[in-house]
Coordinates of C-alpha atoms and ligand atoms in Angstrom, one line a residue:
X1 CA -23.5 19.9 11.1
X2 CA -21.7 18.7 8.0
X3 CA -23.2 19.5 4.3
X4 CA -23.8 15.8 4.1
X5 CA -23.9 12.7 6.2
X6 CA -24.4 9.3 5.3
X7 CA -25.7 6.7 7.6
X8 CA -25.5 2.9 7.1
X9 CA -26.1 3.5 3.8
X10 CA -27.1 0.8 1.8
X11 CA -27.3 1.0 -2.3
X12 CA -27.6 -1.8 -5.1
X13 CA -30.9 -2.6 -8.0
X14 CA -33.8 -5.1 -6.5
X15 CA -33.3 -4.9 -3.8
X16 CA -29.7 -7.1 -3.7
X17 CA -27.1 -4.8 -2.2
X18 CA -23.8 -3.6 -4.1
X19 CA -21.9 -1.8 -1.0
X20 CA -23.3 -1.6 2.4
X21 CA -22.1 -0.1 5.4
X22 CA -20.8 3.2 4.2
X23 CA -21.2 6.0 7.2
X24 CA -19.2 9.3 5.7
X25 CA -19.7 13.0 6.3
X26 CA -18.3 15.8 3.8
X27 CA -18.1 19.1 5.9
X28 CA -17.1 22.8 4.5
X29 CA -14.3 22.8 2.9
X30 CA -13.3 18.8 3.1
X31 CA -12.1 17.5 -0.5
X32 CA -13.2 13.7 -0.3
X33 CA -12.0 11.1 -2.7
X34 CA -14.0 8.4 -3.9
X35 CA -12.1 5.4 -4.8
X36 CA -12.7 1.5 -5.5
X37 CA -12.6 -1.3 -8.0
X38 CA -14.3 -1.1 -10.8
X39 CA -17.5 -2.4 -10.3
X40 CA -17.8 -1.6 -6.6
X41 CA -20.4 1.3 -7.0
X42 CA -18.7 4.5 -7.5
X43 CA -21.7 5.4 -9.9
X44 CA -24.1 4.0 -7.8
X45 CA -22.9 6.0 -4.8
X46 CA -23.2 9.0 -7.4
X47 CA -26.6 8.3 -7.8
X48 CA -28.0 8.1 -4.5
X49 CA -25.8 11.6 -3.4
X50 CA -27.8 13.4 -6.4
X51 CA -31.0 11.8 -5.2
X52 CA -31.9 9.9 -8.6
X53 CA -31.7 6.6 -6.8
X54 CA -33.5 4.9 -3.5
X55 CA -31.0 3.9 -0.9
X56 CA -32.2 0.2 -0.1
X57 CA -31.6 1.2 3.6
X58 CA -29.9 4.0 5.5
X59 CA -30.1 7.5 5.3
X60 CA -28.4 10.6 2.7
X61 CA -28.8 13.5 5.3
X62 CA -27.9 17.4 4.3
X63 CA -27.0 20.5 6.5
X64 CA -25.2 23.6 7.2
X65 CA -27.8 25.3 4.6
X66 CA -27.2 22.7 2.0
X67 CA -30.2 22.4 -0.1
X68 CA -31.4 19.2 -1.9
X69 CA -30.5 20.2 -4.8
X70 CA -27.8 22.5 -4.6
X71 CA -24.7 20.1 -5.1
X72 CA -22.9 21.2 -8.3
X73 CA -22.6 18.1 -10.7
X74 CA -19.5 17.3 -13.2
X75 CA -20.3 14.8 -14.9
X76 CA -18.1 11.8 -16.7
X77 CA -17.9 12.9 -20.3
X78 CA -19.6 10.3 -22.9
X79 CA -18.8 10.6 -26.5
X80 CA -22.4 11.7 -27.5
X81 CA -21.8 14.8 -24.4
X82 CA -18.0 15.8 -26.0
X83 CA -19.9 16.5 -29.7
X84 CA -22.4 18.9 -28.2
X85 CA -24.1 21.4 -30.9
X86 CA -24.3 24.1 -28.6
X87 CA -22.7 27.2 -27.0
X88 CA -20.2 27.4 -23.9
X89 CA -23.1 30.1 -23.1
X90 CA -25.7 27.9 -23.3
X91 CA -24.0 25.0 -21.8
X92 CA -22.9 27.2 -18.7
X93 CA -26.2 28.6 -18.5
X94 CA -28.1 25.4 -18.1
X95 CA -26.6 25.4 -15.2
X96 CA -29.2 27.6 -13.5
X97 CA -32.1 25.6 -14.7
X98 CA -32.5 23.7 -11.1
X99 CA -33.0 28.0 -9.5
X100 CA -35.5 28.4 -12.7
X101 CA -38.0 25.9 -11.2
X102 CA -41.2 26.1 -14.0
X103 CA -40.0 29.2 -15.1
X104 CA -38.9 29.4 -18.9
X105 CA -36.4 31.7 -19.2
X106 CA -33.5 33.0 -17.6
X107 CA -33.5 36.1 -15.2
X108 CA -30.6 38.5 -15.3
X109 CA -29.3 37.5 -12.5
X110 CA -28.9 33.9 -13.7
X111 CA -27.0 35.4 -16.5
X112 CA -24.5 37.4 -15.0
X113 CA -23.8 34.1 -12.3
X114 CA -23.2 32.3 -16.3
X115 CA -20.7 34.9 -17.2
X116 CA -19.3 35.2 -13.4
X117 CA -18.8 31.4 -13.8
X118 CA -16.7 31.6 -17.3
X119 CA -14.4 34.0 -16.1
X120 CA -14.0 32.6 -12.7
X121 CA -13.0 29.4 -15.4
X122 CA -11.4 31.5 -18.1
X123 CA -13.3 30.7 -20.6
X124 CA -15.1 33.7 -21.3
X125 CA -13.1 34.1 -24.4
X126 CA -15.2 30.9 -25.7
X127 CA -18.3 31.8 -24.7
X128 CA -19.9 32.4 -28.4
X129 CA -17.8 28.8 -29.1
X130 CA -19.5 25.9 -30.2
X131 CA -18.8 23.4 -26.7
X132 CA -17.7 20.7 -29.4
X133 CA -15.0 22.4 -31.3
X134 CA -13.4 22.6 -27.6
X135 CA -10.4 20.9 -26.3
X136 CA -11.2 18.7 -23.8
X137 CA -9.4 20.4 -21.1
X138 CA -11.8 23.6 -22.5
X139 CA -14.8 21.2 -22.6
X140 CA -14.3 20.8 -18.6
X141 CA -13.7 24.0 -17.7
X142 CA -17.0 24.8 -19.5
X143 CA -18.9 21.6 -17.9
X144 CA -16.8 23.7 -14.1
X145 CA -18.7 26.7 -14.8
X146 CA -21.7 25.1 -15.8
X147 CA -21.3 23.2 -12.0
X148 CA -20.7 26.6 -10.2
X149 CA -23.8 28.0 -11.3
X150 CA -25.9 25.3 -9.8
X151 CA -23.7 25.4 -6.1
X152 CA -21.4 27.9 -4.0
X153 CA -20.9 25.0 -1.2
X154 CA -20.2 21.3 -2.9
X155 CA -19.1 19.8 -6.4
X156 CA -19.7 15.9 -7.6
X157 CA -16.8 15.3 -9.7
X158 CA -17.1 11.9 -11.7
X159 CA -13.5 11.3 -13.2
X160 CA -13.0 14.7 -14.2
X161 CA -10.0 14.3 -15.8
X162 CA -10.6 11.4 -18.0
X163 CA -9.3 11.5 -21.7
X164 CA -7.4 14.6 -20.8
X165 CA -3.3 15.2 -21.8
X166 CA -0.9 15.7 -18.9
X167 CA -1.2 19.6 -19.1
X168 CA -5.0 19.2 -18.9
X169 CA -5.4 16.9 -16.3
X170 CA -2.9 18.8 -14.5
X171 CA -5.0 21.9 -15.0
X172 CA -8.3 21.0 -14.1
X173 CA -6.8 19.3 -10.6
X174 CA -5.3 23.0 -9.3
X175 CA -8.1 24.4 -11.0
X176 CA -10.4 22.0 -8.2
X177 CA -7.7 22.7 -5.8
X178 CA -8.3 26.1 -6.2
X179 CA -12.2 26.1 -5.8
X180 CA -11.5 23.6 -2.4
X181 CA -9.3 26.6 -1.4
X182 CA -12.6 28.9 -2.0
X183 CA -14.5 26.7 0.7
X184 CA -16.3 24.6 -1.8
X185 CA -16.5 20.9 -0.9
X186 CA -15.2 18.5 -3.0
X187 CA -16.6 15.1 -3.4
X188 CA -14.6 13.6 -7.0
X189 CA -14.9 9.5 -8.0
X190 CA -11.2 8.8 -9.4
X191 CA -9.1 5.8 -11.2
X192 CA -6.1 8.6 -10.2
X193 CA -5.0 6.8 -6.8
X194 CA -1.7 9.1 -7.2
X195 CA -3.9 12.3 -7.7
X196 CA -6.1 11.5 -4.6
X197 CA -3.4 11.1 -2.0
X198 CA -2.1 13.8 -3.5
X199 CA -4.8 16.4 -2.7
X200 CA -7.6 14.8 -1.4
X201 CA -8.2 15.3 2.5
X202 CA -10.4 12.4 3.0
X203 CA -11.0 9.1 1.6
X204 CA -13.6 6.7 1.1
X205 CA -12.7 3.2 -0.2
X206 CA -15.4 1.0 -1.4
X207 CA -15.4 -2.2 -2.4
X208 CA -15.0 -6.0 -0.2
X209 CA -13.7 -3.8 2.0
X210 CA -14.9 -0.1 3.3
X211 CA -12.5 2.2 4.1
X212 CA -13.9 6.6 5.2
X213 CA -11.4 8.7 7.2
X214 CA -8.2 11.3 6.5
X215 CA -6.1 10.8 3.9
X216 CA -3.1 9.8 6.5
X217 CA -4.9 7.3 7.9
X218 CA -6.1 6.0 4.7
X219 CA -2.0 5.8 3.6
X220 CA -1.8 3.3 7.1
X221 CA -4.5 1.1 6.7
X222 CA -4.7 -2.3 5.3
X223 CA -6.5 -1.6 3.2
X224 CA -5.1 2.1 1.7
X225 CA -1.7 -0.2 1.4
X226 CA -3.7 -3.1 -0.4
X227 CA -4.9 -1.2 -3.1
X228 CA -1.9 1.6 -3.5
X229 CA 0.3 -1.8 -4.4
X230 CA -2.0 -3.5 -6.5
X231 CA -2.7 0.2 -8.8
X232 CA 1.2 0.6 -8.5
X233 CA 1.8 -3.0 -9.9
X234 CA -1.3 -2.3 -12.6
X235 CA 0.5 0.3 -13.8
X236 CA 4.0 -0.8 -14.1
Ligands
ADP1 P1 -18.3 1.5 -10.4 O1 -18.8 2.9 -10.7 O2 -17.5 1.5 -9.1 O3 -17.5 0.9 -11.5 P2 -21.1 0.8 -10.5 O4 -21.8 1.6 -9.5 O5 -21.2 1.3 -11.9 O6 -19.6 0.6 -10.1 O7 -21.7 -0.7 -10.5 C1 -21.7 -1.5 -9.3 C2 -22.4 -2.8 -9.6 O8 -23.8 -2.6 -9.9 C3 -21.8 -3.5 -10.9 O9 -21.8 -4.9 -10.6 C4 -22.8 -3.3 -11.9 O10 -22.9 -4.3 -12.8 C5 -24.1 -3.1 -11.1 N1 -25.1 -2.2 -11.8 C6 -24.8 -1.0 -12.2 N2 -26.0 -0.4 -12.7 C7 -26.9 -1.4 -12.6 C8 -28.3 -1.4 -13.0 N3 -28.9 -0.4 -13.6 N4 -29.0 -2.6 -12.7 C9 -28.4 -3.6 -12.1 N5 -27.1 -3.7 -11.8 C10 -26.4 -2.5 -12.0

């Protein structure tokens, strides 16, 4: 069975649906892409997969050992998140609090998965840094290892390389490449149409219309052409 499959999902606030119809699965090792208009309920989507909002009908199923809460989440980076007074320790470590249940503190174990986590990122150089004082290609890697720590089997990527330089963006994509490689499933939202054909394996288009399967066929559908020309024309 697939880590996650969604059913006729239906999502949208009282009860007035946003996008309906949406049937996907993410399996081992699948890096999905999640793109749309704006406004067409990438965050919304988000929100249902990490179970802090209601489908209005349909169903969010796990499996092969996923547990509810075990998908790894990256979030998008506000301006409030980027000026964080604390440590890349810290930050990484909060990562475990979902395996801590009621308890308050860490156990070792927790904190050698933190430090496992920071070199698998290499950042363990920064880990006595202060997260703010970061690049942001830094500040990512750091929010990475703080994902890791929560998940071995599936990351939620919300525009993960937003506000980053060329070199950085460039980065953190072979740096998810490289964890896809691993066998972790990637599910990542994107406005980066060019970076999702590039590595993603499948796609799901949301918007007036749906669109879930590999990325070839996504590349010969109507509606894969539709919106490759109209993000092409945007940017020129
Ligand atoms: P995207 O991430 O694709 O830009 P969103 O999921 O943020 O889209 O939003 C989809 C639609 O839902 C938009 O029309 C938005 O205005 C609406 N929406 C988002 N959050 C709420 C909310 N809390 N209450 C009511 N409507 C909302």
């Amino acid at each position: 069975m697939a880590l996650l499959t969604i059913q006729n999902l239906a999502l949208g606030y009282d009860a007035h649906a946003i996008v309906q119809g949406l049937n996907f699965s993410v399996s081992s090792g699948d890096y999905l892409c999640i793109v749309g208009e704006n406004g067409s309920g990438k965050t919304t989507l988000i929100k249902a997969l990490l179970h802090l909002q209601e489908p209005i009908s349909g169903q969010i199923l796990i499996g092969d050992g996923l547990r509810k809460n075990e998908i790894g989440y990256l979030p998008q980076q506000t301006v409030v998140q980027k000026d964080f007074p604390a440590s890349v320790r810290e930050i990484v470590l909060s990562g475990c609090q979902g395996r801590c249940g009621f308890r308050p503190f860490y156990r070792k174990e927790e904190k050698q998965l933190a430090e496992d986590n920071m070199a698998r990122m290499g950042i363990s150089a920064l880990a006595n840094h202060c997260y703010r004082e970061l690049s942001g290609g830094q500040q990512q890697r750091v929010l990475l290892a703080r994902a890791l720590c929560a998940t071995q089997k599936a990351l939620l990527l919300d525009e993960p390389v937003s506000g980053l330089d060329p070199k950085g963006t460039s980065e953190m994509y072979h740096l998810i490449a490289q964890l896809n490689r691993e066998g972790i499933a990637i599910i990542m939202v994107s406005h980066d149409i060019a970076a999702a054909v590039r590595y993603a394996s499948h796609i799901l288009h949301i918007g007036a219309a749906v669109f879930y399967g590999t990325r070839e066929a996504y590349l010969q559908s109507d509606v894969g052409k539709c919106f490759l020309t109209h993000q092409k024309g945007g940017e020129a």
